[in-house]
PDB file of C-alpha atoms in Angstrom:
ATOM      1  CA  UNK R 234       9.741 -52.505 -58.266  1.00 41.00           C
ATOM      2  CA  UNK R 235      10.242 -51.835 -61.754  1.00 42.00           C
ATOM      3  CA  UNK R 236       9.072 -55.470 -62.945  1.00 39.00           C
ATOM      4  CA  UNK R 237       5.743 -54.508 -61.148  1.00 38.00           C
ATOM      5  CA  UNK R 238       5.124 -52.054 -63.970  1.00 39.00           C
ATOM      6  CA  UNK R 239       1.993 -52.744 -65.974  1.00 42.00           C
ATOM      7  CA  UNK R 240       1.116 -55.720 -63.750  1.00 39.00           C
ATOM      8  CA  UNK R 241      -2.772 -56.060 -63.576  1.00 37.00           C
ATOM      9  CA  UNK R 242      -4.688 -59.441 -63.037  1.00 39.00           C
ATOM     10  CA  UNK R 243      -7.709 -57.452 -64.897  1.00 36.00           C
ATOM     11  CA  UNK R 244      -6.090 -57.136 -67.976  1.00 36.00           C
ATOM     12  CA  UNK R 245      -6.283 -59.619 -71.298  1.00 35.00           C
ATOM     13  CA  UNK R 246      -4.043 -63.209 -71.117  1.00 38.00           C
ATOM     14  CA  UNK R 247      -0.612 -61.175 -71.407  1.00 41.00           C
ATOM     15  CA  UNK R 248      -1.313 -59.311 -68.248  1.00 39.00           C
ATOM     16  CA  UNK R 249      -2.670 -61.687 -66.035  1.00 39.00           C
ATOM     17  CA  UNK R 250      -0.938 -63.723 -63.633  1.00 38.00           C
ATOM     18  CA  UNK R 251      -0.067 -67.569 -64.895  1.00 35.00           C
ATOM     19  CA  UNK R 252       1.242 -70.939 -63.129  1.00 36.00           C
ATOM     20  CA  UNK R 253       3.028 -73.253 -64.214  1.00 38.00           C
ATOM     21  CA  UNK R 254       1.981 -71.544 -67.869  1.00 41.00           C
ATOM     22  CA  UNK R 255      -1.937 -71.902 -67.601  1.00 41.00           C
ATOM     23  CA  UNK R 256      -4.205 -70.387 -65.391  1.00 44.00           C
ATOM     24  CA  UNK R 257      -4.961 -73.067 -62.787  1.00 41.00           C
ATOM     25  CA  UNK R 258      -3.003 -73.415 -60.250  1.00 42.00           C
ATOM     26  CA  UNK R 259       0.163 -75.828 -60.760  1.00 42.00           C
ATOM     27  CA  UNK R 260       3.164 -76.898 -58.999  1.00 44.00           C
ATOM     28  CA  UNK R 261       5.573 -74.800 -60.926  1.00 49.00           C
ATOM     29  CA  UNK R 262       6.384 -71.136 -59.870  1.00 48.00           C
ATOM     30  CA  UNK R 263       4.276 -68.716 -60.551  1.00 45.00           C
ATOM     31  CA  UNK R 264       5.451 -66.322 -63.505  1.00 48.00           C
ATOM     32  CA  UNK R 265       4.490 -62.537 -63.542  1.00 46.00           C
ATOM     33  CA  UNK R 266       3.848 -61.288 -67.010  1.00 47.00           C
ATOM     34  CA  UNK R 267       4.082 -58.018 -68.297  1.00 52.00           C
ATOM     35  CA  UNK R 268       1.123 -56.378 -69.998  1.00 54.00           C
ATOM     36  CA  UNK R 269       0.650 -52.752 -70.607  1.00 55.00           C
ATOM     37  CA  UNK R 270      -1.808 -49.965 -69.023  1.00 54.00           C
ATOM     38  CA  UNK R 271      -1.217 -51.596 -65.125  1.00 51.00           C
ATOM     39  CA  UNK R 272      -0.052 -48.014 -63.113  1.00 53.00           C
ATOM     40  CA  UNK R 273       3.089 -48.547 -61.267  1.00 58.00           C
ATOM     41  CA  UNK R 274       2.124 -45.897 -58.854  1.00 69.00           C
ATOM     42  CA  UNK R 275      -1.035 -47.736 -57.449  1.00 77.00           C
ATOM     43  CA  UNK R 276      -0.276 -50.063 -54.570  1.00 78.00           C
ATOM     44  CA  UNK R 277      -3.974 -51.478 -54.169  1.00 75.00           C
ATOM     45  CA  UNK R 278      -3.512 -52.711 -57.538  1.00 77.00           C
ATOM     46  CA  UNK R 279      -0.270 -54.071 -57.469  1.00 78.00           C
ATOM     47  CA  UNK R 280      -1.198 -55.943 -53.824  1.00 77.00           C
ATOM     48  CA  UNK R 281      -4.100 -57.464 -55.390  1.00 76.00           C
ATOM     49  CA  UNK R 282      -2.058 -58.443 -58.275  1.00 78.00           C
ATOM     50  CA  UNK R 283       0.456 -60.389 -55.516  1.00 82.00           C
ATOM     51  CA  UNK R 284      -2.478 -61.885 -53.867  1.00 80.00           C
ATOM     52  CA  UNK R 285      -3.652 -63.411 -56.863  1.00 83.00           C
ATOM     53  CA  UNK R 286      -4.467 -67.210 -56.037  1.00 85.00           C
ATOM     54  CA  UNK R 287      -2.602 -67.029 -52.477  1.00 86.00           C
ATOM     55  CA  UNK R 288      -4.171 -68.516 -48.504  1.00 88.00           C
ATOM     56  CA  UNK R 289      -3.520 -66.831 -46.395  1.00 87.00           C
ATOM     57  CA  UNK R 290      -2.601 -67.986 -42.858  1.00 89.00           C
ATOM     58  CA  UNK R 291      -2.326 -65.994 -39.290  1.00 88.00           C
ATOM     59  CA  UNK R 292      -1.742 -68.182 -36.024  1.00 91.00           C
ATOM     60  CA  UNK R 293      -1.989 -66.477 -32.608  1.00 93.00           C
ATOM     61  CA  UNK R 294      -1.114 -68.196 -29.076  1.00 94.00           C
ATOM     62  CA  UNK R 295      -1.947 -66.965 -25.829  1.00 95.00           C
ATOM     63  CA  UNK R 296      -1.281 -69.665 -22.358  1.00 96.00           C
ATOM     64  CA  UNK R 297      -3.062 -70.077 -19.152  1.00 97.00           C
ATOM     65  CA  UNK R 298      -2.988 -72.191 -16.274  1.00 97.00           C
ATOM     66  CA  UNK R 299      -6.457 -73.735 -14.833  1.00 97.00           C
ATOM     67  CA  UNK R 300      -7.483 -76.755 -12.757  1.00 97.00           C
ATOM     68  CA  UNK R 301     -10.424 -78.388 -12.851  1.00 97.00           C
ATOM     69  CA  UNK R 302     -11.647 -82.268 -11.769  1.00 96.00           C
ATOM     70  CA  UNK R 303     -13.578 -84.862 -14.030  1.00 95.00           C
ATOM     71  CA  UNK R 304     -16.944 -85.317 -12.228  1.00 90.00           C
ATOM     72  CA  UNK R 305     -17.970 -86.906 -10.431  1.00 89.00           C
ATOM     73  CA  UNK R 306     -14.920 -88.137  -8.139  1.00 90.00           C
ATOM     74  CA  UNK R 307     -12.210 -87.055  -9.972  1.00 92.00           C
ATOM     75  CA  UNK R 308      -9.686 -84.946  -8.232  1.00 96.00           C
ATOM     76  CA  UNK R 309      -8.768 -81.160  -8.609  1.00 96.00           C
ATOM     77  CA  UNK R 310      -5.391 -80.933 -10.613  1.00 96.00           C
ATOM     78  CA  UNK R 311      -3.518 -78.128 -13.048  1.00 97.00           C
ATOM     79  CA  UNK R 312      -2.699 -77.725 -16.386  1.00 96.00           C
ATOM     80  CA  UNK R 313      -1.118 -75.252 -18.919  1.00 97.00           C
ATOM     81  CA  UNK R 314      -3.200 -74.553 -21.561  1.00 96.00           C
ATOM     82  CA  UNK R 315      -2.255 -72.992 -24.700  1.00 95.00           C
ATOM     83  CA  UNK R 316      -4.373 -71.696 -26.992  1.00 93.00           C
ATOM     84  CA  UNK R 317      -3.625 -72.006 -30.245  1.00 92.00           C
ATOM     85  CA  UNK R 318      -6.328 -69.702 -33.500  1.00 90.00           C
ATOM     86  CA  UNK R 319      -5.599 -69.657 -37.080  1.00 89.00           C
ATOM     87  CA  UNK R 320      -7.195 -67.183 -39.084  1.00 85.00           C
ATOM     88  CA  UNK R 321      -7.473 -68.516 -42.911  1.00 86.00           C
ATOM     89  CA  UNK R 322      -8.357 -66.829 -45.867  1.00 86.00           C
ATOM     90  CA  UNK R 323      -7.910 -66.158 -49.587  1.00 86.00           C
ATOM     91  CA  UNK R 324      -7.666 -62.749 -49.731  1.00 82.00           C
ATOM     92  CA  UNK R 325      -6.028 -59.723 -47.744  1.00 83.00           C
ATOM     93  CA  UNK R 326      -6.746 -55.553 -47.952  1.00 81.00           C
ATOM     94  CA  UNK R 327      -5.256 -52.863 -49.317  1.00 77.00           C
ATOM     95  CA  UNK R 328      -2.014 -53.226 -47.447  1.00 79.00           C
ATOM     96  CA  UNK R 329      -2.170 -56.360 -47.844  1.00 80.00           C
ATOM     97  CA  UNK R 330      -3.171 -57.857 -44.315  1.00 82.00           C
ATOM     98  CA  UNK R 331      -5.878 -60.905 -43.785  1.00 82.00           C
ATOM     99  CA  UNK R 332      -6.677 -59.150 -40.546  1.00 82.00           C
ATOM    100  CA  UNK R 333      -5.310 -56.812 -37.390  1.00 81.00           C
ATOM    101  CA  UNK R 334      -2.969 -58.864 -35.977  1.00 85.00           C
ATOM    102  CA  UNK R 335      -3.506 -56.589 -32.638  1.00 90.00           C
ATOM    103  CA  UNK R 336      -7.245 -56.982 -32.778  1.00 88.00           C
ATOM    104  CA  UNK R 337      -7.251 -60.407 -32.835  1.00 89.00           C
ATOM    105  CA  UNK R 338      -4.231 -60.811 -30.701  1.00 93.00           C
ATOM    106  CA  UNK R 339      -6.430 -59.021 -28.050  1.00 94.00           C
ATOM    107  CA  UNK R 340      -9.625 -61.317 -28.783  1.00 93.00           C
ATOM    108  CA  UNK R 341      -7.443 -64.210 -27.695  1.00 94.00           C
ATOM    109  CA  UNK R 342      -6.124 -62.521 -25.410  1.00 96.00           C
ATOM    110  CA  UNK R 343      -9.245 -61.664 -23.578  1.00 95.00           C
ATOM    111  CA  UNK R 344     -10.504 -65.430 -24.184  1.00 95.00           C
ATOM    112  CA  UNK R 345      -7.514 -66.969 -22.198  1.00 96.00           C
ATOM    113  CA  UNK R 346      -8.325 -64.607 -19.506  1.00 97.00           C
ATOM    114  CA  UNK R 347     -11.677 -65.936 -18.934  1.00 96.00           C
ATOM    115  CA  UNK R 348     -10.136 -68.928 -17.585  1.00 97.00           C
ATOM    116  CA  UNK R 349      -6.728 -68.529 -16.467  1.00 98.00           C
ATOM    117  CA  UNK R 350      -6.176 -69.435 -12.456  1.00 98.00           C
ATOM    118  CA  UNK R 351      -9.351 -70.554 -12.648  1.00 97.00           C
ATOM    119  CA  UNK R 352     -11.587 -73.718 -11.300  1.00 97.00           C
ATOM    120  CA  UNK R 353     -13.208 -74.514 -15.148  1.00 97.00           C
ATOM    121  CA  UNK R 354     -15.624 -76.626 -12.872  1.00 96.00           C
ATOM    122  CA  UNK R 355     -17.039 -73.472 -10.788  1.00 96.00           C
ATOM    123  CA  UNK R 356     -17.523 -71.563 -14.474  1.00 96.00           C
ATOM    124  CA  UNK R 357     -21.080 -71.676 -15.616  1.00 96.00           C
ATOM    125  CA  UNK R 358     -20.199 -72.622 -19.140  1.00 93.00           C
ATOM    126  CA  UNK R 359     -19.015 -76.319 -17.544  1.00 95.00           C
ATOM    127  CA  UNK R 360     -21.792 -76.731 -14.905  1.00 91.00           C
ATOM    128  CA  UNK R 361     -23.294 -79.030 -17.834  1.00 92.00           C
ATOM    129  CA  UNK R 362     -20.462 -80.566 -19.259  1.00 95.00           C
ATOM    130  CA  UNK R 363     -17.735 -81.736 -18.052  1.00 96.00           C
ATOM    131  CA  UNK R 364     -14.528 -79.365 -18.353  1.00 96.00           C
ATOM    132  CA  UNK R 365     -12.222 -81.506 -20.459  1.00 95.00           C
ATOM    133  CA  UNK R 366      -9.495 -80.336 -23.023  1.00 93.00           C
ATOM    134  CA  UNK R 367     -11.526 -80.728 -25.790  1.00 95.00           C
ATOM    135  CA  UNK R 368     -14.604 -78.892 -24.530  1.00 96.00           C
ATOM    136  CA  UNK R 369     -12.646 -76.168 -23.401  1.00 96.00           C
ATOM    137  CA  UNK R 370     -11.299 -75.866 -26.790  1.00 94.00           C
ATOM    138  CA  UNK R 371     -15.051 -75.758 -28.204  1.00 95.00           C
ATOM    139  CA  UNK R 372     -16.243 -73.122 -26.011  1.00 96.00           C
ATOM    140  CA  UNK R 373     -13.016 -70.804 -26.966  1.00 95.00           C
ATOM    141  CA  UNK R 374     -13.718 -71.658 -31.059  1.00 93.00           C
ATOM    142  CA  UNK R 375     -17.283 -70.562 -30.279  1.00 95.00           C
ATOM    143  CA  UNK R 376     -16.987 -67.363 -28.344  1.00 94.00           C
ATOM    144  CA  UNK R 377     -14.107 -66.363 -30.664  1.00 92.00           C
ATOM    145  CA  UNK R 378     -16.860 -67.097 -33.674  1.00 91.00           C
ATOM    146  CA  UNK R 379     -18.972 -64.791 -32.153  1.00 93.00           C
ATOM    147  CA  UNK R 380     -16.430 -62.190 -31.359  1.00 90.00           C
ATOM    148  CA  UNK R 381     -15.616 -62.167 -34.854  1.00 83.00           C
TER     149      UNK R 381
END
């Protein structure tokens, strides 16, 4: 970890990180340059150093099986469902995670539960509309928003 030593995005032009030998974000690698006065011995430094102009991407999956019928006539049939969440953002904490992967695991998790081996046209949340695909995929974005 020695070329981590004096690393600090705070510091003047020779201590921040560059791309592709600017600041803006290029298509060359990014170079870490050394400046002085960066402690080696303080992680929450050196992680937001590394995080420096990074996404950051976490996908969960969970499956269920449901059945449900397109109204009015349509007959009762199954399907798998898997549910697929992608948590996106730009910057991560001190050790250096976007999120609990457990906590949201579990948010999922629950979500799936709500409707697996389940008739999605006896569930309140379809009496309105009709329990396709796509609006079950609505409904789970929407209570996991709210969750959040």
């Amino acid at each position: 970890m020695s070329w981590l030593r004096g690393l600090s995005p705070q510091q003047a032009a020779g201590g921040r990180l560059t791309i592709g030998g600017d600041e803006s974000v290029g298509s060359e690698p990014v170079r870490l340059h050394r400046g002085g006065g960066a402690p080696a011995n303080d992680p929450g430094l050196i992680q937001r150093a590394l995080a420096v102009g990074m996404n950051y991407e976490l996908g969960i999956d969970s499956f269920f099986g449901a059945s449900h019928s397109m109204r009015p006539t349509g007959e009762r049939h199954s399907h798998s469902f898997r549910i697929q969440a992608s948590f996106v953002t730009d910057s991560v904490d001190e050790n250096g995670m976007i999120c609990g992967f457990r906590e949201v695991s579990n948010l999922l998790e629950a979500e799936a539960k709500r409707y697996a081996n389940r008739y999605l046209n006896d569930l309140p949340t379809f009496g309105a509309i009709q329990p396709t695909g796509e609006n079950l995929a609505a409904v789970v974005y929407r209570n996991l928003l709210t969750a959040l």
